[in-house]
């Protein structure tokens, strides 16, 4: 009964994103999640719907301005992360595929990016588990650490939203951390993160081309596309261009924010003991080292107003 009970409680406003995630993890590593197959199937769909619903509470003009503004440092950040990630992969002796998966997950959007490139990269099953487990652990830490660091260094809402979008892996944890910082942070973080997620598609194509050049067999047509981003833009456009829908849009956005809390509970509940055991010292060291470097560099750039 713990999984359905936790899911229901996550729909109440007094349950925060961090509490929901921790509760899900405790259920998963404790008694276990007997509905694992169902919750793993439902979670990405629920996250996509929650992100689309968040768009109903945002002004498309602001979304467009923030998205365009973030293109430059998004490209630079992704390239720097991939290069640094592969250097750490070699230095720490992590397998090439596992190291690349961790680097891609850090560079773009965590588990979603990893899932997108798996069909073309064709890594071993345990390498996928290592990458997903590493990203999950760091996402859980970020949900608590980032708001505390943001307040400690005096970041305003805009700065924190930008930093979380650039330095936290998964969209769920980016939005969860930004929600704890305020509406403005949520708006900026969601927009920049979704613009970053669009790079899943060209990166998947690039990985496939690289695999073909190395003579490896590449499976076609199964990489996931982040279509929910179009839904987010459509929802923002609707409430922007039809002012009469804005009150309803705010209600949809509020429901979506709570749906995100439920999503984080399910993400925690989807964790398996085998995934935790699969994360070795070296892949975890690579993931932590890469994450700390990128978080530190982006925070420094924001604090020095190099990016804004």
mmCIF file of C-alpha atoms in Angstrom:
data_model
loop_
_atom_site.group_PDB
_atom_site.id
_atom_site.type_symbol
_atom_site.label_atom_id
_atom_site.label_comp_id
_atom_site.label_asym_id
_atom_site.label_seq_id
_atom_site.Cartn_x
_atom_site.Cartn_y
_atom_site.Cartn_z
ATOM 1 C CA UNK A 1 0.000 0.000 0.000
ATOM 2 C CA UNK A 2 2.975 2.369 0.369
ATOM 3 C CA UNK A 3 3.249 3.211 -3.330
ATOM 4 C CA UNK A 4 -0.424 4.167 -3.849
ATOM 5 C CA UNK A 5 -0.480 5.951 -0.466
ATOM 6 C CA UNK A 6 2.649 7.933 -1.320
ATOM 7 C CA UNK A 7 1.243 8.798 -4.735
ATOM 8 C CA UNK A 8 -1.972 10.140 -3.218
ATOM 9 C CA UNK A 9 -0.150 12.147 -0.534
ATOM 10 C CA UNK A 10 2.095 13.673 -3.218
ATOM 11 C CA UNK A 11 -0.957 15.399 -4.659
ATOM 12 C CA UNK A 12 -1.374 17.495 -1.511
ATOM 13 C CA UNK A 13 0.267 20.960 -1.403
ATOM 14 C CA UNK A 14 2.037 20.289 1.917
ATOM 15 C CA UNK A 15 4.295 17.673 0.258
ATOM 16 C CA UNK A 16 7.377 19.268 -1.322
ATOM 17 C CA UNK A 17 9.388 17.983 -4.266
ATOM 18 C CA UNK A 18 12.293 16.906 -2.053
ATOM 19 C CA UNK A 19 10.085 15.053 0.411
ATOM 20 C CA UNK A 20 8.311 13.258 -2.430
ATOM 21 C CA UNK A 21 11.568 12.103 -4.024
ATOM 22 C CA UNK A 22 13.027 10.873 -0.729
ATOM 23 C CA UNK A 23 9.787 9.080 0.141
ATOM 24 C CA UNK A 24 9.849 7.291 -3.205
ATOM 25 C CA UNK A 25 13.481 6.245 -2.737
ATOM 26 C CA UNK A 26 12.777 4.921 0.770
ATOM 27 C CA UNK A 27 9.915 2.823 -0.548
ATOM 28 C CA UNK A 28 12.055 1.508 -3.431
ATOM 29 C CA UNK A 29 15.122 0.502 -1.396
ATOM 30 C CA UNK A 30 13.048 -0.599 1.613
ATOM 31 C CA UNK A 31 10.043 -2.838 1.033
ATOM 32 C CA UNK A 32 10.310 -2.353 -2.728
ATOM 33 C CA UNK A 33 7.919 -1.206 -5.452
ATOM 34 C CA UNK A 34 5.650 -4.052 -6.595
ATOM 35 C CA UNK A 35 4.216 -1.825 -9.332
ATOM 36 C CA UNK A 36 7.620 -1.111 -10.897
ATOM 37 C CA UNK A 37 6.662 -2.007 -14.467
ATOM 38 C CA UNK A 38 3.589 0.235 -14.304
ATOM 39 C CA UNK A 39 5.256 3.212 -12.614
ATOM 40 C CA UNK A 40 8.245 3.140 -15.001
ATOM 41 C CA UNK A 41 5.828 3.231 -17.925
ATOM 42 C CA UNK A 42 3.674 6.022 -16.469
ATOM 43 C CA UNK A 43 6.421 8.309 -15.119
ATOM 44 C CA UNK A 44 7.804 9.765 -18.393
ATOM 45 C CA UNK A 45 4.282 10.411 -19.665
ATOM 46 C CA UNK A 46 3.274 12.124 -16.440
ATOM 47 C CA UNK A 47 6.423 14.274 -16.546
ATOM 48 C CA UNK A 48 5.691 15.271 -20.145
ATOM 49 C CA UNK A 49 2.104 16.239 -19.259
ATOM 50 C CA UNK A 50 3.279 18.220 -16.221
ATOM 51 C CA UNK A 51 5.776 20.169 -18.337
ATOM 52 C CA UNK A 52 3.116 20.923 -20.952
ATOM 53 C CA UNK A 53 0.791 22.123 -18.190
ATOM 54 C CA UNK A 54 3.476 24.426 -16.792
ATOM 55 C CA UNK A 55 3.445 26.229 -20.133
ATOM 56 C CA UNK A 56 -0.163 27.264 -19.479
ATOM 57 C CA UNK A 57 1.070 29.548 -16.703
ATOM 58 C CA UNK A 58 3.740 31.324 -18.756
ATOM 59 C CA UNK A 59 3.867 34.183 -21.241
ATOM 60 C CA UNK A 60 5.137 32.980 -24.624
ATOM 61 C CA UNK A 61 6.940 36.276 -25.225
ATOM 62 C CA UNK A 62 8.994 35.782 -22.073
ATOM 63 C CA UNK A 63 9.574 32.128 -22.943
ATOM 64 C CA UNK A 64 10.843 33.077 -26.407
ATOM 65 C CA UNK A 65 13.120 35.814 -25.060
ATOM 66 C CA UNK A 66 14.664 33.543 -22.442
ATOM 67 C CA UNK A 67 15.048 30.676 -24.912
ATOM 68 C CA UNK A 68 16.784 32.784 -27.558
ATOM 69 C CA UNK A 69 19.016 34.386 -24.954
ATOM 70 C CA UNK A 70 20.168 30.994 -23.740
ATOM 71 C CA UNK A 71 21.139 29.465 -27.098
ATOM 72 C CA UNK A 72 24.752 30.623 -27.063
ATOM 73 C CA UNK A 73 25.796 29.366 -23.645
ATOM 74 C CA UNK A 74 23.719 26.221 -24.104
ATOM 75 C CA UNK A 75 25.816 25.247 -27.131
ATOM 76 C CA UNK A 76 29.083 26.137 -25.379
ATOM 77 C CA UNK A 77 28.021 24.323 -22.202
ATOM 78 C CA UNK A 78 27.049 21.114 -24.014
ATOM 79 C CA UNK A 79 30.299 21.049 -26.017
ATOM 80 C CA UNK A 80 32.451 21.739 -22.938
ATOM 81 C CA UNK A 81 30.644 19.071 -20.917
ATOM 82 C CA UNK A 82 31.097 16.396 -23.582
ATOM 83 C CA UNK A 83 34.813 17.160 -24.003
ATOM 84 C CA UNK A 84 35.459 17.245 -20.257
ATOM 85 C CA UNK A 85 33.384 14.104 -19.777
ATOM 86 C CA UNK A 86 35.419 12.093 -22.236
ATOM 87 C CA UNK A 87 38.680 13.334 -20.683
ATOM 88 C CA UNK A 88 37.459 12.131 -17.290
ATOM 89 C CA UNK A 89 36.336 8.844 -18.847
ATOM 90 C CA UNK A 90 39.880 8.141 -20.012
ATOM 91 C CA UNK A 91 41.549 9.433 -16.855
ATOM 92 C CA UNK A 92 39.377 7.276 -14.562
ATOM 93 C CA UNK A 93 39.338 4.167 -16.741
ATOM 94 C CA UNK A 94 35.557 4.135 -17.220
ATOM 95 C CA UNK A 95 34.306 2.146 -20.220
ATOM 96 C CA UNK A 96 33.830 4.297 -23.323
ATOM 97 C CA UNK A 97 30.085 3.702 -23.661
ATOM 98 C CA UNK A 98 29.296 4.211 -19.960
ATOM 99 C CA UNK A 99 31.449 7.349 -19.892
ATOM 100 C CA UNK A 100 29.738 8.725 -22.991
ATOM 101 C CA UNK A 101 26.280 8.026 -21.549
ATOM 102 C CA UNK A 102 27.153 9.817 -18.298
ATOM 103 C CA UNK A 103 28.597 12.748 -20.269
ATOM 104 C CA UNK A 104 25.511 13.008 -22.497
ATOM 105 C CA UNK A 105 23.194 12.775 -19.494
ATOM 106 C CA UNK A 106 25.091 15.581 -17.769
ATOM 107 C CA UNK A 107 25.294 17.735 -20.901
ATOM 108 C CA UNK A 108 21.629 17.705 -21.891
ATOM 109 C CA UNK A 109 18.849 16.261 -19.775
ATOM 110 C CA UNK A 110 19.865 13.248 -17.758
ATOM 111 C CA UNK A 111 17.899 10.041 -18.143
ATOM 112 C CA UNK A 112 15.930 11.293 -21.159
ATOM 113 C CA UNK A 113 19.098 11.969 -23.144
ATOM 114 C CA UNK A 114 20.579 8.619 -22.104
ATOM 115 C CA UNK A 115 17.419 6.800 -23.187
ATOM 116 C CA UNK A 116 17.470 8.635 -26.522
ATOM 117 C CA UNK A 117 20.999 7.577 -27.496
ATOM 118 C CA UNK A 118 20.852 3.987 -26.226
ATOM 119 C CA UNK A 119 19.315 2.628 -29.477
ATOM 120 C CA UNK A 120 22.106 4.115 -31.602
ATOM 121 C CA UNK A 121 25.004 3.672 -29.181
ATOM 122 C CA UNK A 122 24.049 0.048 -28.337
ATOM 123 C CA UNK A 123 25.841 -0.114 -24.946
ATOM 124 C CA UNK A 124 25.727 -3.156 -22.679
ATOM 125 C CA UNK A 125 22.797 -3.330 -20.267
ATOM 126 C CA UNK A 126 24.953 -2.840 -17.176
ATOM 127 C CA UNK A 127 26.524 0.291 -18.742
ATOM 128 C CA UNK A 128 23.079 1.810 -19.133
ATOM 129 C CA UNK A 129 22.281 0.937 -15.510
ATOM 130 C CA UNK A 130 25.530 2.542 -14.357
ATOM 131 C CA UNK A 131 24.808 5.769 -16.241
ATOM 132 C CA UNK A 132 21.167 5.985 -15.128
ATOM 133 C CA UNK A 133 22.052 5.184 -11.517
ATOM 134 C CA UNK A 134 24.789 7.849 -11.457
ATOM 135 C CA UNK A 135 22.516 10.485 -12.939
ATOM 136 C CA UNK A 136 19.689 9.581 -10.554
ATOM 137 C CA UNK A 137 21.860 9.915 -7.459
ATOM 138 C CA UNK A 138 23.194 13.310 -8.543
ATOM 139 C CA UNK A 139 19.699 14.524 -9.418
ATOM 140 C CA UNK A 140 18.493 13.623 -5.943
ATOM 141 C CA UNK A 141 21.389 15.512 -4.358
ATOM 142 C CA UNK A 142 20.821 18.554 -6.600
ATOM 143 C CA UNK A 143 17.207 18.867 -5.540
ATOM 144 C CA UNK A 144 18.358 19.709 -2.013
ATOM 145 C CA UNK A 145 21.803 21.239 -2.555
ATOM 146 C CA UNK A 146 21.083 23.740 -5.324
ATOM 147 C CA UNK A 147 18.455 25.868 -3.524
ATOM 148 C CA UNK A 148 20.692 25.999 -0.432
ATOM 149 C CA UNK A 149 23.735 27.062 -2.467
ATOM 150 C CA UNK A 150 21.679 29.569 -4.423
ATOM 151 C CA UNK A 151 20.525 31.296 -1.251
ATOM 152 C CA UNK A 152 24.011 31.113 0.278
ATOM 153 C CA UNK A 153 25.670 32.928 -2.651
ATOM 154 C CA UNK A 154 22.811 35.381 -3.087
ATOM 155 C CA UNK A 155 21.442 34.344 -6.481
ATOM 156 C CA UNK A 156 18.206 36.063 -7.459
ATOM 157 C CA UNK A 157 15.334 34.071 -8.968
ATOM 158 C CA UNK A 158 16.405 34.632 -12.576
ATOM 159 C CA UNK A 159 20.004 33.651 -11.862
ATOM 160 C CA UNK A 160 19.004 30.540 -9.943
ATOM 161 C CA UNK A 161 16.615 29.416 -12.680
ATOM 162 C CA UNK A 162 19.377 29.801 -15.239
ATOM 163 C CA UNK A 163 21.935 27.980 -13.083
ATOM 164 C CA UNK A 164 19.671 25.049 -12.305
ATOM 165 C CA UNK A 165 18.791 24.634 -15.994
ATOM 166 C CA UNK A 166 22.468 24.600 -16.958
ATOM 167 C CA UNK A 167 23.802 22.411 -14.160
ATOM 168 C CA UNK A 168 21.118 19.902 -13.062
ATOM 169 C CA UNK A 169 20.663 16.788 -15.170
ATOM 170 C CA UNK A 170 16.984 15.828 -15.434
ATOM 171 C CA UNK A 171 14.100 18.158 -16.271
ATOM 172 C CA UNK A 172 12.180 16.857 -13.250
ATOM 173 C CA UNK A 173 14.893 17.889 -10.781
ATOM 174 C CA UNK A 174 15.475 21.212 -12.559
ATOM 175 C CA UNK A 175 11.807 22.114 -12.226
ATOM 176 C CA UNK A 176 11.624 20.669 -8.708
ATOM 177 C CA UNK A 177 14.575 22.761 -7.488
ATOM 178 C CA UNK A 178 13.293 25.899 -9.241
ATOM 179 C CA UNK A 179 9.837 25.467 -7.679
ATOM 180 C CA UNK A 180 11.471 25.781 -4.261
ATOM 181 C CA UNK A 181 13.073 29.074 -5.335
ATOM 182 C CA UNK A 182 9.959 30.811 -6.652
ATOM 183 C CA UNK A 183 7.766 31.376 -9.751
ATOM 184 C CA UNK A 184 10.339 33.458 -11.641
ATOM 185 C CA UNK A 185 13.032 30.831 -11.139
ATOM 186 C CA UNK A 186 10.586 28.161 -12.343
ATOM 187 C CA UNK A 187 9.810 30.129 -15.506
ATOM 188 C CA UNK A 188 13.453 30.655 -16.426
ATOM 189 C CA UNK A 189 14.582 27.148 -15.462
ATOM 190 C CA UNK A 190 11.821 25.398 -17.417
ATOM 191 C CA UNK A 191 12.346 27.460 -20.554
ATOM 192 C CA UNK A 192 16.141 27.152 -20.670
ATOM 193 C CA UNK A 193 16.051 23.443 -19.807
ATOM 194 C CA UNK A 194 13.539 22.644 -22.544
ATOM 195 C CA UNK A 195 15.602 24.605 -25.068
ATOM 196 C CA UNK A 196 18.560 22.517 -23.937
ATOM 197 C CA UNK A 197 16.560 19.300 -24.312
ATOM 198 C CA UNK A 198 16.024 20.032 -28.011
ATOM 199 C CA UNK A 199 19.657 19.079 -28.517
ATOM 200 C CA UNK A 200 18.728 15.442 -27.889
ATOM 201 C CA UNK A 201 17.789 15.109 -31.561
ATOM 202 C CA UNK A 202 20.980 16.426 -33.242
ATOM 203 C CA UNK A 203 23.145 14.689 -30.649
ATOM 204 C CA UNK A 204 21.433 11.356 -31.329
ATOM 205 C CA UNK A 205 22.063 11.824 -35.057
ATOM 206 C CA UNK A 206 25.710 12.714 -34.368
ATOM 207 C CA UNK A 207 26.231 9.633 -32.177
ATOM 208 C CA UNK A 208 24.702 7.443 -34.887
ATOM 209 C CA UNK A 209 27.006 8.957 -37.546
ATOM 210 C CA UNK A 210 30.026 8.397 -35.282
ATOM 211 C CA UNK A 211 29.059 4.769 -34.698
ATOM 212 C CA UNK A 212 28.689 4.158 -38.426
ATOM 213 C CA UNK A 213 32.132 5.671 -39.067
ATOM 214 C CA UNK A 214 33.647 3.275 -36.549
ATOM 215 C CA UNK A 215 32.014 0.358 -38.358
ATOM 216 C CA UNK A 216 29.452 -0.422 -35.644
ATOM 217 C CA UNK A 217 25.904 -1.560 -36.370
ATOM 218 C CA UNK A 218 23.376 1.196 -35.641
ATOM 219 C CA UNK A 219 19.709 0.581 -35.000
ATOM 220 C CA UNK A 220 17.495 3.198 -36.623
ATOM 221 C CA UNK A 221 14.181 4.811 -35.789
ATOM 222 C CA UNK A 222 13.809 4.193 -32.079
ATOM 223 C CA UNK A 223 15.433 7.226 -30.448
ATOM 224 C CA UNK A 224 12.978 9.202 -28.364
ATOM 225 C CA UNK A 225 12.128 12.746 -29.414
ATOM 226 C CA UNK A 226 11.149 15.409 -26.851
ATOM 227 C CA UNK A 227 7.785 16.181 -28.467
ATOM 228 C CA UNK A 228 6.399 17.492 -25.158
ATOM 229 C CA UNK A 229 8.381 20.690 -25.758
ATOM 230 C CA UNK A 230 5.990 21.557 -28.572
ATOM 231 C CA UNK A 231 3.095 21.060 -26.160
ATOM 232 C CA UNK A 232 4.748 23.408 -23.655
ATOM 233 C CA UNK A 233 5.117 26.099 -26.341
ATOM 234 C CA UNK A 234 1.540 25.564 -27.571
ATOM 235 C CA UNK A 235 0.121 25.930 -24.045
ATOM 236 C CA UNK A 236 2.112 29.139 -23.465
ATOM 237 C CA UNK A 237 0.989 30.488 -26.861
ATOM 238 C CA UNK A 238 -2.658 29.742 -26.115
ATOM 239 C CA UNK A 239 -2.799 31.656 -22.830
ATOM 240 C CA UNK A 240 -0.702 34.499 -24.279
ATOM 241 C CA UNK A 241 -2.811 35.076 -27.372
ATOM 242 C CA UNK A 242 -6.188 34.335 -25.754
ATOM 243 C CA UNK A 243 -6.203 36.439 -22.555
ATOM 244 C CA UNK A 244 -9.574 35.040 -21.468
ATOM 245 C CA UNK A 245 -7.878 31.663 -20.938
ATOM 246 C CA UNK A 246 -5.245 32.975 -18.518
ATOM 247 C CA UNK A 247 -7.205 32.256 -15.299
ATOM 248 C CA UNK A 248 -7.763 28.679 -16.456
ATOM 249 C CA UNK A 249 -4.112 28.524 -17.477
ATOM 250 C CA UNK A 250 -2.998 29.423 -13.959
ATOM 251 C CA UNK A 251 -5.170 26.616 -12.574
ATOM 252 C CA UNK A 252 -3.675 24.137 -15.063
ATOM 253 C CA UNK A 253 -0.161 25.295 -14.138
ATOM 254 C CA UNK A 254 -0.884 24.853 -10.416
ATOM 255 C CA UNK A 255 -2.204 21.331 -11.001
ATOM 256 C CA UNK A 256 0.877 20.599 -13.141
ATOM 257 C CA UNK A 257 3.230 21.742 -10.383
ATOM 258 C CA UNK A 258 1.633 19.255 -8.019
ATOM 259 C CA UNK A 259 1.712 16.588 -10.710
ATOM 260 C CA UNK A 260 5.447 17.177 -10.837
ATOM 261 C CA UNK A 261 5.653 16.374 -7.112
ATOM 262 C CA UNK A 262 3.880 13.079 -7.850
ATOM 263 C CA UNK A 263 6.311 12.493 -10.724
ATOM 264 C CA UNK A 264 9.295 12.891 -8.407
ATOM 265 C CA UNK A 265 7.776 10.402 -5.960
ATOM 266 C CA UNK A 266 7.395 7.890 -8.792
ATOM 267 C CA UNK A 267 10.937 8.564 -10.016
ATOM 268 C CA UNK A 268 12.192 7.722 -6.543
ATOM 269 C CA UNK A 269 9.987 4.643 -6.363
ATOM 270 C CA UNK A 270 11.359 3.453 -9.720
ATOM 271 C CA UNK A 271 14.849 3.117 -8.275
ATOM 272 C CA UNK A 272 15.971 -0.487 -7.918
ATOM 273 C CA UNK A 273 18.529 -2.004 -5.588
ATOM 274 C CA UNK A 274 20.322 -3.498 -8.593
ATOM 275 C CA UNK A 275 20.701 -0.018 -10.137
ATOM 276 C CA UNK A 276 22.263 1.285 -6.941
ATOM 277 C CA UNK A 277 24.651 -1.685 -6.768
ATOM 278 C CA UNK A 278 25.580 -1.229 -10.429
ATOM 279 C CA UNK A 279 27.033 2.238 -9.829
ATOM 280 C CA UNK A 280 30.731 1.632 -9.312
ATOM 281 C CA UNK A 281 33.272 3.974 -7.788
ATOM 282 C CA UNK A 282 34.849 5.063 -11.075
ATOM 283 C CA UNK A 283 31.630 5.936 -12.975
ATOM 284 C CA UNK A 284 30.335 7.723 -9.890
ATOM 285 C CA UNK A 285 33.624 9.641 -9.626
ATOM 286 C CA UNK A 286 33.320 10.641 -13.268
ATOM 287 C CA UNK A 287 29.712 11.748 -12.808
ATOM 288 C CA UNK A 288 30.462 13.731 -9.654
ATOM 289 C CA UNK A 289 33.629 15.305 -11.088
ATOM 290 C CA UNK A 290 31.906 16.326 -14.310
ATOM 291 C CA UNK A 291 28.845 17.644 -12.485
ATOM 292 C CA UNK A 292 30.874 19.674 -9.966
ATOM 293 C CA UNK A 293 33.002 21.174 -12.748
ATOM 294 C CA UNK A 294 30.024 22.187 -14.884
ATOM 295 C CA UNK A 295 28.024 23.453 -11.897
ATOM 296 C CA UNK A 296 31.006 25.457 -10.643
ATOM 297 C CA UNK A 297 31.820 26.932 -14.055
ATOM 298 C CA UNK A 298 28.216 27.924 -14.781
ATOM 299 C CA UNK A 299 27.751 29.372 -11.279
ATOM 300 C CA UNK A 300 30.939 31.403 -11.649
ATOM 301 C CA UNK A 301 29.882 32.670 -15.050
ATOM 302 C CA UNK A 302 26.483 33.721 -13.693
ATOM 303 C CA UNK A 303 27.948 35.372 -10.570
ATOM 304 C CA UNK A 304 30.430 37.321 -12.740
ATOM 305 C CA UNK A 305 27.630 38.256 -15.185
ATOM 306 C CA UNK A 306 29.397 36.549 -18.068
ATOM 307 C CA UNK A 307 26.046 34.904 -18.780
ATOM 308 C CA UNK A 308 22.771 36.408 -17.651
#
